[in-house]
Coordinates of C-alpha atoms and ligand atoms in Angstrom, one line a residue:
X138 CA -35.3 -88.6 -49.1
X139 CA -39.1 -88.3 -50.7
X140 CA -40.9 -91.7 -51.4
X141 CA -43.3 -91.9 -54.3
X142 CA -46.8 -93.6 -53.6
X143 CA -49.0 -94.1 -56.8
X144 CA -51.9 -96.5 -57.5
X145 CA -50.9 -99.7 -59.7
X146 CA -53.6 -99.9 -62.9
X147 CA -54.6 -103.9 -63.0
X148 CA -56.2 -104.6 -66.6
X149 CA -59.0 -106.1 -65.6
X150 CA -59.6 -105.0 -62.0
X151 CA -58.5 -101.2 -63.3
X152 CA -56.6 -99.5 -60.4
X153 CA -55.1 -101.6 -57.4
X154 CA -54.2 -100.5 -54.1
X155 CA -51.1 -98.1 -53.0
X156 CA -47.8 -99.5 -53.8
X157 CA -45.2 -97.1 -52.7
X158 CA -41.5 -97.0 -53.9
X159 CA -38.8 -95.5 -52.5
X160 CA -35.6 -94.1 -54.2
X161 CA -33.9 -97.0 -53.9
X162 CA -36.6 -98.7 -55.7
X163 CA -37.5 -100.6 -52.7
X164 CA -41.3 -101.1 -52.8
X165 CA -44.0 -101.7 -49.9
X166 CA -47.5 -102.6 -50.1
X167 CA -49.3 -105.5 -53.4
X168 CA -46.9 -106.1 -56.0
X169 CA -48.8 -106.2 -59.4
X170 CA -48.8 -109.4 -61.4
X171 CA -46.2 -110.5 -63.5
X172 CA -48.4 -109.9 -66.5
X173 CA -48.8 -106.4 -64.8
X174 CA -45.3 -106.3 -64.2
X175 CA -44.7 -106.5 -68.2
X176 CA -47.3 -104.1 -69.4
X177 CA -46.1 -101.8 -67.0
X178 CA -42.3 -101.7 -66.9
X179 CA -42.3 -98.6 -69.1
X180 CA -44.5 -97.2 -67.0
X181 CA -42.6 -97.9 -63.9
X182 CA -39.3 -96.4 -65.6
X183 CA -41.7 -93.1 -66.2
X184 CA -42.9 -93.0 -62.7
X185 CA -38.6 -93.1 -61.5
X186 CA -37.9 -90.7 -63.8
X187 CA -41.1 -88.5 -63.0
X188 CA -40.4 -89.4 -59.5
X189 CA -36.8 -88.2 -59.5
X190 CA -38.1 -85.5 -61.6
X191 CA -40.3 -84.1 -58.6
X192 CA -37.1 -85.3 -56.3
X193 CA -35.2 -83.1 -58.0
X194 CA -37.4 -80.4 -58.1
X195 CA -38.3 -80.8 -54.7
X196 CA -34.9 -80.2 -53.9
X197 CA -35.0 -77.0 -56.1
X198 CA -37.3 -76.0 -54.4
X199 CA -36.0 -77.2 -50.6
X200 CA -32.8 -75.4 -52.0
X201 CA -34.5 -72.6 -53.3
X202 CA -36.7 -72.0 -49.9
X203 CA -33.3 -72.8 -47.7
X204 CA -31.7 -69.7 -50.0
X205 CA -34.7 -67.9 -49.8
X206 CA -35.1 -68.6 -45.6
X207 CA -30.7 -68.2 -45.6
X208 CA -31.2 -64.5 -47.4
X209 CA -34.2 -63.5 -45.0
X210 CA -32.4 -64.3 -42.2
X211 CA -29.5 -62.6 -43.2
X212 CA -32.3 -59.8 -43.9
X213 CA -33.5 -60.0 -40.7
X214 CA -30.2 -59.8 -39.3
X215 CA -28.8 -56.8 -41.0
X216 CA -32.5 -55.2 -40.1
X217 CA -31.9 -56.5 -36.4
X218 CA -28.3 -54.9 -36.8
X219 CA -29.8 -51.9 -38.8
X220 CA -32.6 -51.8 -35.3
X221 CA -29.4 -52.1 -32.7
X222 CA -28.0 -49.1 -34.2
X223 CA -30.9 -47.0 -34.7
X224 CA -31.9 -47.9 -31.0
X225 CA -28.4 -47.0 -29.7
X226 CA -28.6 -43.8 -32.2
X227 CA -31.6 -43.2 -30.5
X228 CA -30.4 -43.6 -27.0
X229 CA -27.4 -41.4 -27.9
X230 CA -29.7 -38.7 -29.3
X231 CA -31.8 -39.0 -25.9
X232 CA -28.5 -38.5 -23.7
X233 CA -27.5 -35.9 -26.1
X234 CA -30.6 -34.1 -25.4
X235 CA -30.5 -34.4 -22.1
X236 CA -27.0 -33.5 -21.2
X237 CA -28.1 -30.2 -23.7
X238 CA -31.2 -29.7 -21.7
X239 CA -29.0 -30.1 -18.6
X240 CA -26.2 -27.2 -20.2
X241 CA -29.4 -25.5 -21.4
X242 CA -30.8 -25.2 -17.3
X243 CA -27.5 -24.5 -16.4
X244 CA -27.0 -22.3 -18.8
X245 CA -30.3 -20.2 -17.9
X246 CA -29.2 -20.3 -14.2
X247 CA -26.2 -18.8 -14.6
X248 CA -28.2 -15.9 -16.6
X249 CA -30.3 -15.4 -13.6
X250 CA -27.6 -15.5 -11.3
X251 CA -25.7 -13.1 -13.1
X252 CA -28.9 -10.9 -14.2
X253 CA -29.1 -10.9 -10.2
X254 CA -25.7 -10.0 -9.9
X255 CA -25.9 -7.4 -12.1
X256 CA -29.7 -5.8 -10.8
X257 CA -27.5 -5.9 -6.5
X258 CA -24.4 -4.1 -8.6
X259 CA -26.9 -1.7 -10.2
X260 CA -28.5 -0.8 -6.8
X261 CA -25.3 -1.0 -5.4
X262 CA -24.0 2.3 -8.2
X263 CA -27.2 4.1 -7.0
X264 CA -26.7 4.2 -3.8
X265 CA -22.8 5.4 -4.3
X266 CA -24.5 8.1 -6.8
X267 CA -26.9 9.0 -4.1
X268 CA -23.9 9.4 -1.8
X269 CA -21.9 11.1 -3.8
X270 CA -24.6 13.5 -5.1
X271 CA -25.4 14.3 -1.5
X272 CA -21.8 15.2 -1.1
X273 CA -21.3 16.9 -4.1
X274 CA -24.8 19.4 -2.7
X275 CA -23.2 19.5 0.8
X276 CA -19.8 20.5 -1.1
X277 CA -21.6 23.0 -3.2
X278 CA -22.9 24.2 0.1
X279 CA -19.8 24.8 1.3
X280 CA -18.4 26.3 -1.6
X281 CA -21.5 28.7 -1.9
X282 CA -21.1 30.3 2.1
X283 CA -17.5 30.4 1.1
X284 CA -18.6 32.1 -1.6
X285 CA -20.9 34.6 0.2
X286 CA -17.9 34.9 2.9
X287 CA -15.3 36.1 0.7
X288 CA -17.8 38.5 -1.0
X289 CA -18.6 39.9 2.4
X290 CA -14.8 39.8 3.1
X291 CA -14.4 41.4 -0.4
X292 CA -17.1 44.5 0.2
X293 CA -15.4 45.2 3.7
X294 CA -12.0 45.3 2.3
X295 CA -14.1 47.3 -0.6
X296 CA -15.3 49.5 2.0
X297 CA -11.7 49.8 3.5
X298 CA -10.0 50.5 0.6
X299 CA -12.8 53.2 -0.6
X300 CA -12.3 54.9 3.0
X301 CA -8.3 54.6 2.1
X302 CA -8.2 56.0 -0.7
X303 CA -10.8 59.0 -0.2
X304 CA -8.2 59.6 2.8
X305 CA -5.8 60.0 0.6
X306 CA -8.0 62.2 -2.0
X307 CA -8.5 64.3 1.1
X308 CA -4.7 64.1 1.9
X309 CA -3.7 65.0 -1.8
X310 CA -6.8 67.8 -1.9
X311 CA -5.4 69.1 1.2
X312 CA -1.6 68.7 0.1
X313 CA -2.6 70.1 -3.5
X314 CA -4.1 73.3 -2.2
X315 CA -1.0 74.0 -0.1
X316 CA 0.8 73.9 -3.3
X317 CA -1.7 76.3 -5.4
X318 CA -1.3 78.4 -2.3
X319 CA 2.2 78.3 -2.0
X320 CA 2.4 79.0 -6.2
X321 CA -0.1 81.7 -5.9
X322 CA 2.3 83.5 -3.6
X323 CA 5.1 82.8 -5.7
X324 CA 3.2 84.1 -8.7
X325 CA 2.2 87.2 -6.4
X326 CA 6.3 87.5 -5.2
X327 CA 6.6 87.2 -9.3
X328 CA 4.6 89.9 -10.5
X329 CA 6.3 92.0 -8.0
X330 CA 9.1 91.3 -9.2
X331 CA 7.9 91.9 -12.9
X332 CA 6.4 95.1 -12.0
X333 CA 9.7 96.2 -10.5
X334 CA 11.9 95.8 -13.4
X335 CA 9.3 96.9 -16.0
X336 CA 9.2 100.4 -13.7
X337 CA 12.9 100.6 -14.0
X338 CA 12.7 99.7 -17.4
X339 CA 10.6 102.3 -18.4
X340 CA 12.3 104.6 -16.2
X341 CA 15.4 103.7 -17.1
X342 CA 15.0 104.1 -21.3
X343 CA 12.1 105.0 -21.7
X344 CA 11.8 102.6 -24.9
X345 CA 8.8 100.7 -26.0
X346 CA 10.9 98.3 -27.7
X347 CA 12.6 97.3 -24.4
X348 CA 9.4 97.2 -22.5
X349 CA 8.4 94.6 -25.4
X350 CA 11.3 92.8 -25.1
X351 CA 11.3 92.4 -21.4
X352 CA 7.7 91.4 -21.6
X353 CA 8.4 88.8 -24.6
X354 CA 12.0 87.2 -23.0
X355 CA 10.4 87.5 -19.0
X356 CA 6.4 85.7 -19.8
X357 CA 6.9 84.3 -23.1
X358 CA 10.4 82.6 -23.3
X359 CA 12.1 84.4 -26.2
X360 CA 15.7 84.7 -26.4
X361 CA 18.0 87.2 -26.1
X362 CA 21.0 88.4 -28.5
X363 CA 23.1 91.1 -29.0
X364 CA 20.2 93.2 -31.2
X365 CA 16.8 91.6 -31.3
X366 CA 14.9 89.0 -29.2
X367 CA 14.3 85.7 -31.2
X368 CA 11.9 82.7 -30.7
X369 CA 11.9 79.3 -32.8
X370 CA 8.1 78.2 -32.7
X371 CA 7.2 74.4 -33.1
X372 CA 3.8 75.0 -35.8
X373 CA 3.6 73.9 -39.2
X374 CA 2.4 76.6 -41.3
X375 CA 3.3 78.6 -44.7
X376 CA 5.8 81.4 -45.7
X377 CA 2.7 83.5 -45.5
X378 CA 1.2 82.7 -42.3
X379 CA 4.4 82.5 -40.5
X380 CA 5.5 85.9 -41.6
X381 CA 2.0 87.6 -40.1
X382 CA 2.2 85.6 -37.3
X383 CA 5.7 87.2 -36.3
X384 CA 4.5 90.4 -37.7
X385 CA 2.0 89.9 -35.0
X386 CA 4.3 91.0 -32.2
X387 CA 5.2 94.7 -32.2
X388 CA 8.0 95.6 -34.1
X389 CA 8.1 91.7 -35.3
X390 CA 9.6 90.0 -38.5
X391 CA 10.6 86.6 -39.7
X392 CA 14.3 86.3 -38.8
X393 CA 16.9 87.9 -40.0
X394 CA 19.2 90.2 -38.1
X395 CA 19.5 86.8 -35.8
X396 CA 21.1 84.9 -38.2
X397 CA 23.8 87.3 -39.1
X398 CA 25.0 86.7 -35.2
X399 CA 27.2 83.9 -34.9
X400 CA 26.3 83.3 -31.2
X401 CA 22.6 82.9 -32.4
X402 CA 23.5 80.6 -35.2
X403 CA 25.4 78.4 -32.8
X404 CA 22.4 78.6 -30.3
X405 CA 20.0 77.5 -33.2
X406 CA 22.5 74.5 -34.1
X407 CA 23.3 73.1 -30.8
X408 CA 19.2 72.8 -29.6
X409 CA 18.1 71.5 -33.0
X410 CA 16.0 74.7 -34.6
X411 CA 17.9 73.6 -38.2
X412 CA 16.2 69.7 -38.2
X413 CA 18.1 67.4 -40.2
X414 CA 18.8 67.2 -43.7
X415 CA 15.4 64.8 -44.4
X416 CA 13.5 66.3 -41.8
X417 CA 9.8 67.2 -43.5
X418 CA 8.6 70.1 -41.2
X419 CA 11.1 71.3 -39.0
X420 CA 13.1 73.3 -41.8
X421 CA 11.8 76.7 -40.5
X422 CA 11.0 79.5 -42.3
X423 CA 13.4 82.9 -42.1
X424 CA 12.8 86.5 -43.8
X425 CA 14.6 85.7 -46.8
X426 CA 12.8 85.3 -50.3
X427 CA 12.6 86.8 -54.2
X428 CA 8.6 86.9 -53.7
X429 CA 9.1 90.5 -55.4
X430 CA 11.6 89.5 -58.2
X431 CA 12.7 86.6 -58.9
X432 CA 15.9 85.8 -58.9
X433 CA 16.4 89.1 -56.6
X434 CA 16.3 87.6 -52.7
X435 CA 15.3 90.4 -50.2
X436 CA 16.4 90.6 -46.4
X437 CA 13.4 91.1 -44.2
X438 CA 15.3 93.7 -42.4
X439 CA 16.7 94.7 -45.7
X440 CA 20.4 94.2 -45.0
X441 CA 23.3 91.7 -46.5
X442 CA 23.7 87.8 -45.9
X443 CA 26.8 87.3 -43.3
X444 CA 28.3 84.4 -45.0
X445 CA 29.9 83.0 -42.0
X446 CA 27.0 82.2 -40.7
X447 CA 24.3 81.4 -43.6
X448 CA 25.3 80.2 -47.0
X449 CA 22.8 78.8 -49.9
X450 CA 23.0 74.9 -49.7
X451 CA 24.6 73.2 -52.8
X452 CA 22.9 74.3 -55.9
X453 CA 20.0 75.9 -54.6
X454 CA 18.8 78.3 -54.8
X455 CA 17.1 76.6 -58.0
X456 CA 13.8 78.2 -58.2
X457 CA 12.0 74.4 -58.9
X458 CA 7.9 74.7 -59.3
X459 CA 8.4 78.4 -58.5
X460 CA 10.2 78.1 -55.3
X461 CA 10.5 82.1 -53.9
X462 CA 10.7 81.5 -50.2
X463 CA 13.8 80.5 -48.0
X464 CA 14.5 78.3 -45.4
X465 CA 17.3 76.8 -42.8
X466 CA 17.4 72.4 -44.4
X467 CA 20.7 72.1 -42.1
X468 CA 23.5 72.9 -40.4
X469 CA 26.7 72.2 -42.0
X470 CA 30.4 73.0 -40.3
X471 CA 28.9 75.8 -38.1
X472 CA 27.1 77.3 -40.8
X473 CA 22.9 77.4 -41.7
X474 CA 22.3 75.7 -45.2
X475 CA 19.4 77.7 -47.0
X476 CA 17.2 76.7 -49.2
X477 CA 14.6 78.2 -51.3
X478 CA 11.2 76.1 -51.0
X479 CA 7.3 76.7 -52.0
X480 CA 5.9 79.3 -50.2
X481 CA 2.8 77.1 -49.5
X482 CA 4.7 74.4 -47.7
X483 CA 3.8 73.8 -43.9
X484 CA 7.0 74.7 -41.8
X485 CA 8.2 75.5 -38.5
X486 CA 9.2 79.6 -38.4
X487 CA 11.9 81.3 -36.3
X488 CA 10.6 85.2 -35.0
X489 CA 12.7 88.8 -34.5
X490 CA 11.8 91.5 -32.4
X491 CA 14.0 94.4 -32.8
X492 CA 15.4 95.1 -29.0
Ligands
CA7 CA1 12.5 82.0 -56.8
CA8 CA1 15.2 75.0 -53.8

């Protein structure tokens, strides 16, 4: 506990030596008198309450610095706290860095390793395409005299086959003139022949008309009947045309006589001459038409229809656009169908030669 020293005041020798009292009010050093004593008792009573005043605020104040010294040592031990962790923070952060540093080396030497890796594995691929190019060239080698061998292979066989087949040209020339020589003496035997019958022909009858026949049935294929000689020609033309054409052969007409012959008519059905009923072309013309009056049909050798063997077809004829020439449409139960059409259309024609 704090003591109090202060000077006692002496009235006539003014201020005495130190008198110090205590907080028990214990008091060492001179005593003042007992005059002193009375004059200052009020004093003294000031001095303990100053001196407990100053106690007091001493011990404010002790307090005060203890709670100020307690709160900065609490302050310097969260700082030394705060310090520990920062340190240890730190040291974490430095092995943290390291071990990345460490991953980070690592990391780079594994790139190189596998950047060397990959640079052996690249030369490695060159040399196999080296390799393989240089077989590929040797291959190609290969296929190229293979190449040239099977072309020289090809031109002899080439040559082979050429020498074959003019062989065979020579063979066939050969064989072929044989033939033409062997024909030409038939032809020759032929005319000999011809010859012979036209001299007993003409000995024989003495008829042109024969000689004309024999000529027309033996060279040019007409056919025979029991009065004229009769052809059925395969061109397209009109009434006119076919009529001078047949007029062209001495003696000739467009049919006629023919059809009145029941053998010819049958002839002329069973190989066709007739067509069919929608045939366009083959309808041939005969010598049969009302080009000189209408309605009045004329014969070109000027005699009678035989109705068993030609009859006009069902309502014809009709005369439509002007029609004035006839022709066979079709056969029908043995019989020719007739039919009057436009002179000017394009029809087969069937020939008579008087025999
Ligand atoms: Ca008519
Ligand atoms: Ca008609």
């Amino acid at each position: 506990m704090p003591t109090v020293t202060y000077n006692v005041y002496e009235e006539e020798k003014g201020y005495q030596p130190k008198v110090t009292v205590n907080e028990c009010g214990l008091t060492s050093g001179k005593m003042p008198t007992e005059s002193f004593e009375k004059k200052s008792g009020k004093r003294e009573i000031i001095g303990i309450v100053f001196c407990c005043f100053v106690a007091v605020g001493i011990a404010a104040i002790s307090a005060l610095h203890f709670e100020s010294q307690r709160r900065w040592d609490r302050e310097h031990t969260d700082l030394e706290e705060k310090y520990h962790r920062l340190e240890e923070k730190r040291i974490l952060m430095e092995e943290n860095t390291m071990n990345e540093t460490l991953q980070l080396r690592n990391f780079i030497e594994m790139i190189k390793r596998e950047a060397h890796n990959d640079t052996l594995q690249w030369r490695n691929q060159t040399e196999l395409m080296k390799i393989e190019a240089r077989t590929e060239a040797l291959q190609l080698r290969g296929y190229v005299e293979q190449v040239k061998r099977e072309a020289r292979d090809d031109t002899l066989q080439l040559r082979n086959d050429t020498e074959l087949i003019k062989n065979e040209v020579r063979a066939e020339r050969d064989k072929t003139a044989l033939a033409i020589k062997s024909m030409n003496e038939s032809i020759r035997f032929r005319i000999l022949e011809l010859n012979a019958d036209i001299s007993v022909a003409v000995l024989s009858q003495d008829n042109q008309n024969s000689y004309i026949n024999l000529i027309l049935v033996k060279l040019l294929g007409w056919e025979k009947s029991e009065y004229v000689v009769y052809k059925y020609f395969r061109q397209a033309v009109n009434y006119g045309t076919a009529r001078s054409r047949c007029a062209g052969y001495l003696g000739g007409r467009l049919a006629a006589t023919a059809l009145r012959d029941p053998k010819v008519v049958s002839n002329i059905i069973s190989k066709g001459y007739t067509g069919t009923f929608h045939s366009r072309i083959s309808k041939p013309w005969i010598g049969y038409d009302d080009s000189s009056t209408e309605g009045t049909w004329r014969w070109s050798d000027g005699g009678e229809m035989n109705l068993e063997t030609t009859v006009w077809s069902p309502n014809q004829p009709d005369d439509s656009n002007g029609e004035d020439c006839g022709h066979i449409w079709y056969a029908d139960q043995g019989k020719l169908q007739l039919n009057d059409d436009e002179c000017d259309s394009a029809n087969y024609y069937i020939c008579e030669v008087d025999k």
